[in-house]
Amino acid sequence: MTSCSSYCFVILLVLCRGYTSNTLYANACFTSIISFGDSLADTGNLKQIASETDKVISYFLPPYGETFFHQPTGRCSDGRLIIDLLAESLGLPLIPPFVRSDDVVELGQGVNYAVAGATALDSPFLEAKGVYNSMTNASLRVQLAWFKQSLPSLCGEIRDCKHLIGSSLILMGEIGGNDYNVPFFAGKSIDEVESYVPLVIDTIISAINELIEMGARTLVVPGNLPIGCTSAYLALFGSQKEKYDPTTDCLIRYNEIAEYHNELLQTELMMIQELHPNVIIIYADYYNAVMQIYRSPHKFGFTNGALKACCGGGGPFNYNSSMKCGLAYATVCDQPDTYVNWDGVHLTEAAYKHIFKGLFQGPYTTPQFNSLCPTSTSSTEEILSRSIIVELKALQ
């Protein structure tokens, strides 16, 4: 990653030239957030797409959204997601979905292209493998195409676009989880799904390179979560034949897929960083940020544990693929904030809060996000010194 000494030199150079406060962004770091990804970041795109096709999806029914919004919003949780918490911490509005009934998109508000169920790989590739995604075909390439399509309405001239993109925080995912979820749920073997990992990483890296060419200067790239700890995987794939992590009771072989994904991703990100020293690429270690909770759920206030879903169709992990959360006969717990898992696949707002703190206010990003942009109340001098770094990148 870029060395601290180079940052210090740039900051001193700007201060000597008389840096003025009117060049700071409104929130001292970024003008907006541009997001891509799947259900971990979708703030309503799939909900709008489904409404146009009369497709009924359980994610858009109560009790989704009950904790914070008090109604379903298209978020796959009982409340806010990591992207919502990040936006709030930066003093930005909640990021609206790209697919909207009013067709009005303003970069000043931020734009979210993430779609629940999305894969990094294109649908035709997966279909050739006998894997069909019934949720959506809005792959990462499709989302990137939406972004390019919307640029004229976002910023007008190409020069303005480069500046606006450069002053925005690009959130690349999480993406890739469904490239493994969909095949696994379709009955594919671990060996076959493992063979997809390098292709998934290549797709993500290709999108990052395109965004850098378009002017991106600060990107947060999350790794995958430990899928072997989810209620759905434990219910569907758990057996006496499987090996379990003694510290978490998670499925080891499935978590190894996520670990393999994350290792390859970090290797590729380091290579991009070397090629683009003026770009800040932040790896967000979602895996270990949540693994600390799985290891000690009671320490974080999850008195009902980490492995059983709050909302679901019964069984030891409260997950039943035929009685998903939101559908008839599914039940919901009284205190979601005491559960890590919400619906078998997604997490509760309470869990996302702890993950957010570990990532954006703690040690689980490389380089540490909070050293580049404060996400809590800081002195004017501290905000100035940290935001200079980001401002300079946008001007280069």
C-alpha positions as semicolon CSV with decimal commas, in nm:
position;residue;x (nm);y (nm);z (nm)
1;M;0,000;0,000;0,000
2;T;0,103;0,365;-0,041
3;S;0,361;0,468;0,216
4;C;0,281;0,715;0,493
5;S;0,595;0,916;0,412
6;S;0,458;1,010;0,070
7;Y;0,135;1,128;0,227
8;C;0,327;1,342;0,479
9;F;0,525;1,507;0,200
10;V;0,210;1,592;0,005
11;I;0,037;1,736;0,313
12;L;0,337;1,957;0,395
13;L;0,357;2,075;0,034
14;V;-0,007;2,181;0,032
15;L;0,016;2,354;0,370
16;C;0,318;2,551;0,248
17;R;0,116;2,663;-0,056
18;G;-0,159;2,796;0,167
19;Y;-0,437;2,537;0,164
20;T;-0,776;2,702;0,218
21;S;-1,084;2,559;0,385
22;N;-1,314;2,623;0,087
23;T;-1,157;2,332;-0,100
24;L;-1,277;2,083;0,161
25;Y;-1,568;1,861;0,079
26;A;-1,890;1,919;0,267
27;N;-1,819;1,628;0,498
28;A;-1,440;1,686;0,498
29;C;-1,372;1,368;0,299
30;F;-1,610;1,274;0,017
31;T;-1,887;1,440;-0,177
32;S;-2,084;1,117;-0,210
33;I;-2,073;0,738;-0,213
34;I;-2,100;0,534;-0,533
35;S;-2,184;0,173;-0,452
36;F;-2,186;-0,158;-0,636
37;G;-2,261;-0,502;-0,498
38;D;-2,531;-0,742;-0,384
39;S;-2,780;-0,771;-0,096
40;L;-2,525;-0,661;0,162
41;A;-2,538;-0,315;0,002
42;D;-2,868;-0,298;-0,193
43;T;-3,084;-0,013;-0,061
44;G;-3,379;-0,081;-0,292
45;N;-3,278;-0,164;-0,649
46;L;-3,415;-0,518;-0,657
47;K;-3,733;-0,405;-0,483
48;Q;-3,797;-0,152;-0,759
49;I;-3,709;-0,401;-1,034
50;A;-3,943;-0,659;-0,881
51;S;-4,227;-0,406;-0,850
52;E;-4,206;-0,344;-1,224
53;T;-4,239;-0,716;-1,298
54;D;-4,491;-0,806;-1,024
55;K;-4,238;-1,053;-0,888
56;V;-4,301;-1,144;-0,523
57;I;-3,981;-1,171;-0,318
58;S;-3,987;-1,237;0,055
59;Y;-3,722;-0,971;0,123
60;F;-3,977;-0,701;0,047
61;L;-4,237;-0,814;0,298
62;P;-4,266;-0,753;0,673
63;P;-4,084;-0,800;0,907
64;Y;-3,798;-0,671;0,689
65;G;-3,710;-0,316;0,795
66;E;-3,897;-0,340;1,125
67;T;-3,615;-0,218;1,350
68;F;-3,519;0,111;1,184
69;F;-3,741;0,200;0,889
70;H;-4,051;0,030;1,033
71;Q;-4,139;-0,100;0,688
72;P;-3,969;-0,301;0,411
73;T;-3,738;-0,082;0,201
74;G;-3,564;-0,343;-0,012
75;R;-3,283;-0,386;0,239
76;C;-3,222;-0,749;0,333
77;S;-3,221;-0,694;0,707
78;D;-3,437;-0,572;0,992
79;G;-3,280;-0,228;0,960
80;R;-2,980;-0,046;0,825
81;L;-2,689;-0,195;0,631
82;I;-2,318;-0,117;0,649
83;I;-2,353;0,131;0,361
84;D;-2,621;0,321;0,556
85;L;-2,406;0,338;0,868
86;L;-2,107;0,450;0,662
87;A;-2,303;0,728;0,494
88;E;-2,438;0,852;0,827
89;S;-2,093;0,849;0,983
90;L;-1,959;1,065;0,697
91;G;-2,244;1,315;0,727
92;L;-2,396;1,205;0,397
93;P;-2,761;1,118;0,324
94;L;-2,860;0,753;0,292
95;I;-2,758;0,639;-0,055
96;P;-3,059;0,604;-0,289
97;P;-3,093;0,313;-0,533
98;F;-3,021;0,375;-0,901
99;V;-3,343;0,205;-1,013
100;R;-3,608;0,454;-0,904
101;S;-3,962;0,530;-1,009
102;D;-3,887;0,899;-1,062
103;D;-3,578;0,832;-1,278
104;V;-3,396;1,114;-1,099
105;V;-3,035;1,041;-1,011
106;E;-2,809;1,299;-0,851
107;L;-2,449;1,221;-0,768
108;G;-2,466;1,473;-0,484
109;Q;-2,686;1,226;-0,299
110;G;-2,467;0,933;-0,391
111;V;-2,588;0,650;-0,611
112;N;-2,624;0,282;-0,527
113;Y;-2,612;0,027;-0,810
114;A;-2,599;-0,281;-0,585
115;V;-2,870;-0,541;-0,642
116;A;-2,972;-0,817;-0,402
117;G;-2,883;-1,153;-0,550
118;A;-2,628;-1,007;-0,792
119;T;-2,320;-1,203;-0,892
120;A;-1,985;-1,075;-1,013
121;L;-1,989;-1,322;-1,302
122;D;-2,242;-1,271;-1,581
123;S;-2,553;-1,488;-1,590
124;P;-2,462;-1,657;-1,924
125;F;-2,138;-1,787;-1,773
126;L;-2,317;-1,939;-1,475
127;E;-2,595;-2,077;-1,693
128;A;-2,337;-2,254;-1,907
129;K;-2,232;-2,427;-1,584
130;G;-2,591;-2,528;-1,516
131;V;-2,640;-2,258;-1,252
132;Y;-2,945;-2,031;-1,282
133;N;-2,989;-1,721;-1,070
134;S;-3,364;-1,680;-1,017
135;M;-3,318;-1,354;-0,828
136;T;-3,158;-1,122;-1,085
137;N;-2,922;-1,098;-1,383
138;A;-2,781;-0,763;-1,265
139;S;-2,419;-0,879;-1,251
140;L;-2,130;-0,648;-1,170
141;R;-2,082;-0,580;-1,542
142;V;-2,448;-0,479;-1,570
143;Q;-2,416;-0,247;-1,270
144;L;-2,107;-0,086;-1,421
145;A;-2,298;-0,035;-1,746
146;W;-2,578;0,137;-1,549
147;F;-2,317;0,366;-1,395
148;K;-2,174;0,463;-1,734
149;Q;-2,525;0,511;-1,871
150;S;-2,614;0,749;-1,588
151;L;-2,301;0,966;-1,609
152;P;-2,445;1,228;-1,849
153;S;-2,728;1,303;-1,606
154;L;-2,495;1,290;-1,308
155;C;-2,226;1,530;-1,412
156;G;-2,254;1,656;-1,770
157;E;-1,906;1,703;-1,918
158;I;-1,644;1,429;-1,900
159;R;-1,406;1,657;-1,710
160;D;-1,671;1,721;-1,446
161;C;-1,738;1,347;-1,423
162;K;-1,375;1,271;-1,348
163;H;-1,375;1,527;-1,069
164;L;-1,701;1,405;-0,920
165;I;-1,597;1,041;-0,939
166;G;-1,259;1,128;-0,790
167;S;-1,417;1,308;-0,496
168;S;-1,660;1,022;-0,426
169;L;-1,598;0,714;-0,217
170;I;-1,638;0,405;-0,435
171;L;-1,775;0,105;-0,244
172;M;-1,704;-0,206;-0,450
173;G;-1,933;-0,457;-0,289
174;E;-1,944;-0,678;-0,111
175;I;-1,973;-0,872;-0,438
176;G;-1,890;-1,234;-0,517
177;G;-2,079;-1,405;-0,237
178;N;-2,365;-1,505;-0,465
179;D;-2,121;-1,652;-0,717
180;Y;-2,077;-1,920;-0,452
181;N;-2,420;-1,914;-0,284
182;V;-2,618;-1,978;-0,603
183;P;-2,410;-2,280;-0,714
184;F;-2,398;-2,427;-0,364
185;F;-2,775;-2,394;-0,323
186;A;-2,812;-2,558;-0,665
187;G;-2,616;-2,860;-0,543
188;K;-2,275;-2,794;-0,696
189;S;-1,973;-2,948;-0,525
190;I;-1,716;-2,756;-0,325
191;D;-1,446;-2,843;-0,579
192;E;-1,649;-2,702;-0,867
193;V;-1,741;-2,383;-0,684
194;E;-1,379;-2,335;-0,582
195;S;-1,284;-2,331;-0,950
196;Y;-1,498;-2,017;-0,996
197;V;-1,298;-1,812;-0,744
198;P;-1,017;-1,687;-0,976
199;L;-1,278;-1,590;-1,236
200;V;-1,480;-1,398;-0,979
201;I;-1,169;-1,211;-0,864
202;D;-1,071;-1,128;-1,224
203;T;-1,417;-0,979;-1,281
204;I;-1,397;-0,763;-0,969
205;I;-1,045;-0,644;-1,053
206;S;-1,151;-0,560;-1,408
207;A;-1,432;-0,341;-1,275
208;I;-1,195;-0,166;-1,034
209;N;-0,950;-0,091;-1,315
210;E;-1,231;0,056;-1,525
211;L;-1,340;0,280;-1,239
212;I;-0,985;0,401;-1,183
213;E;-0,960;0,489;-1,554
214;M;-1,285;0,683;-1,515
215;G;-1,137;0,888;-1,231
216;A;-1,191;0,688;-0,910
217;R;-0,939;0,785;-0,644
218;T;-1,062;0,617;-0,326
219;L;-1,211;0,269;-0,333
220;V;-1,322;0,041;-0,050
221;V;-1,315;-0,322;-0,163
222;P;-1,472;-0,568;0,084
223;G;-1,384;-0,933;0,105
224;N;-1,642;-1,208;0,149
225;L;-1,809;-1,306;0,475
226;P;-1,759;-1,652;0,631
227;I;-2,043;-1,831;0,455
228;G;-1,991;-2,145;0,663
229;C;-2,125;-1,955;0,965
230;T;-2,462;-1,862;0,813
231;S;-2,780;-2,029;0,934
232;A;-2,869;-2,135;0,579
233;Y;-2,540;-2,317;0,519
234;L;-2,549;-2,483;0,860
235;A;-2,907;-2,601;0,800
236;L;-2,855;-2,715;0,442
237;F;-2,502;-2,854;0,445
238;G;-2,429;-2,943;0,805
239;S;-2,383;-3,313;0,876
240;Q;-2,171;-3,554;1,076
241;K;-1,941;-3,580;0,774
242;E;-1,857;-3,211;0,781
243;K;-1,577;-3,057;0,986
244;Y;-1,673;-2,778;1,225
245;D;-1,456;-2,503;1,367
246;P;-1,442;-2,579;1,741
247;T;-1,428;-2,208;1,829
248;T;-1,737;-2,109;1,630
249;D;-1,920;-2,428;1,522
250;C;-1,902;-2,297;1,164
251;L;-1,849;-2,521;0,860
252;I;-1,477;-2,521;0,785
253;R;-1,478;-2,624;0,418
254;Y;-1,728;-2,358;0,316
255;N;-1,541;-2,088;0,505
256;E;-1,227;-2,193;0,320
257;I;-1,393;-2,084;-0,005
258;A;-1,440;-1,736;0,138
259;E;-1,082;-1,734;0,269
260;Y;-0,950;-1,836;-0,074
261;H;-1,155;-1,557;-0,236
262;N;-1,021;-1,301;0,012
263;E;-0,658;-1,408;-0,028
264;L;-0,670;-1,380;-0,408
265;L;-0,852;-1,049;-0,386
266;Q;-0,591;-0,896;-0,154
267;T;-0,307;-1,013;-0,378
268;E;-0,466;-0,850;-0,683
269;L;-0,544;-0,530;-0,494
270;M;-0,180;-0,494;-0,391
271;M;-0,080;-0,522;-0,756
272;I;-0,328;-0,251;-0,856
273;Q;-0,200;-0,030;-0,575
274;E;0,155;-0,061;-0,706
275;L;0,039;0,041;-1,054
276;H;-0,167;0,335;-0,922
277;P;0,018;0,490;-0,626
278;N;-0,204;0,800;-0,638
279;V;-0,516;0,592;-0,578
280;I;-0,616;0,477;-0,231
281;I;-0,741;0,118;-0,238
282;I;-0,880;0,006;0,097
283;Y;-0,935;-0,363;0,160
284;A;-1,226;-0,415;0,399
285;D;-1,184;-0,738;0,592
286;Y;-1,551;-0,831;0,634
287;Y;-1,448;-1,187;0,716
288;N;-1,251;-1,116;1,032
289;A;-1,465;-0,820;1,135
290;V;-1,760;-1,057;1,174
291;M;-1,556;-1,359;1,283
292;Q;-1,475;-1,186;1,611
293;I;-1,851;-1,185;1,676
294;Y;-1,891;-1,552;1,586
295;R;-1,615;-1,641;1,828
296;S;-1,761;-1,444;2,120
297;P;-2,124;-1,348;2,048
298;H;-2,214;-1,283;2,413
299;K;-1,925;-1,037;2,443
300;F;-2,100;-0,823;2,179
301;G;-2,445;-0,853;2,335
302;F;-2,579;-1,133;2,115
303;T;-2,736;-1,334;2,394
304;N;-2,925;-1,555;2,149
305;G;-2,603;-1,655;1,979
306;A;-2,459;-1,612;1,634
307;L;-2,577;-1,912;1,436
308;K;-2,957;-1,921;1,472
309;A;-3,164;-1,687;1,253
310;C;-3,402;-1,439;1,415
311;C;-3,659;-1,476;1,136
312;G;-3,726;-1,807;0,966
313;G;-3,912;-2,134;0,932
314;G;-3,795;-2,340;1,226
315;G;-3,537;-2,608;1,286
316;P;-3,218;-2,589;1,492
317;F;-3,099;-2,282;1,299
318;N;-3,448;-2,140;1,229
319;Y;-3,394;-2,170;0,855
320;N;-3,622;-2,350;0,612
321;S;-3,585;-2,278;0,240
322;S;-3,960;-2,333;0,188
323;M;-4,059;-2,100;0,473
324;K;-3,828;-1,804;0,435
325;C;-3,853;-1,491;0,645
326;G;-4,142;-1,278;0,522
327;L;-4,348;-1,568;0,394
328;A;-4,647;-1,729;0,564
329;Y;-4,572;-1,945;0,868
330;A;-4,225;-1,799;0,918
331;T;-4,171;-1,657;1,265
332;V;-3,969;-1,362;1,387
333;C;-3,792;-1,314;1,720
334;D;-3,885;-1,042;1,967
335;Q;-3,536;-0,896;2,003
336;P;-3,341;-0,889;1,675
337;D;-3,058;-0,701;1,843
338;T;-2,974;-1,017;2,040
339;Y;-2,920;-1,217;1,719
340;V;-2,637;-1,199;1,466
341;N;-2,827;-1,365;1,183
342;W;-3,151;-1,214;1,056
343;D;-3,301;-1,448;0,795
344;G;-3,056;-1,732;0,743
345;V;-2,838;-1,553;0,488
346;H;-2,827;-1,188;0,595
347;L;-2,739;-1,028;0,927
348;T;-2,925;-0,804;1,169
349;E;-2,873;-0,429;1,193
350;A;-2,713;-0,492;1,533
351;A;-2,454;-0,720;1,372
352;Y;-2,389;-0,474;1,090
353;K;-2,328;-0,201;1,349
354;H;-2,048;-0,402;1,508
355;I;-1,901;-0,493;1,170
356;F;-1,914;-0,128;1,063
357;K;-1,730;-0,018;1,376
358;G;-1,464;-0,283;1,327
359;L;-1,413;-0,177;0,967
360;F;-1,448;0,200;0,951
361;Q;-1,363;0,295;1,308
362;G;-1,136;0,002;1,390
363;P;-0,856;-0,220;1,260
364;Y;-1,028;-0,427;0,991
365;T;-0,944;-0,214;0,686
366;T;-0,605;-0,187;0,516
367;P;-0,503;0,093;0,525
368;Q;-0,721;0,188;0,820
369;F;-1,012;0,393;0,692
370;N;-1,039;0,609;1,002
371;S;-0,680;0,727;0,958
372;L;-0,774;0,867;0,616
373;C;-1,122;0,995;0,690
374;P;-1,269;1,034;1,039
375;T;-1,609;0,877;1,092
376;S;-1,675;1,040;1,427
377;T;-1,656;1,390;1,575
378;S;-1,304;1,526;1,542
379;S;-1,133;1,861;1,581
380;T;-1,115;2,099;1,284
381;E;-0,740;2,047;1,262
382;E;-0,776;1,668;1,255
383;I;-1,044;1,679;0,985
384;L;-0,833;1,920;0,780
385;S;-0,517;1,710;0,795
386;R;-0,697;1,390;0,699
387;S;-0,913;1,535;0,425
388;I;-0,620;1,702;0,247
389;I;-0,508;1,357;0,135
390;V;-0,838;1,279;-0,033
391;E;-0,875;1,626;-0,185
392;L;-0,532;1,608;-0,344
393;K;-0,604;1,279;-0,512
394;A;-0,912;1,428;-0,677
395;L;-0,705;1,719;-0,813
396;Q;-0,432;1,498;-0,962
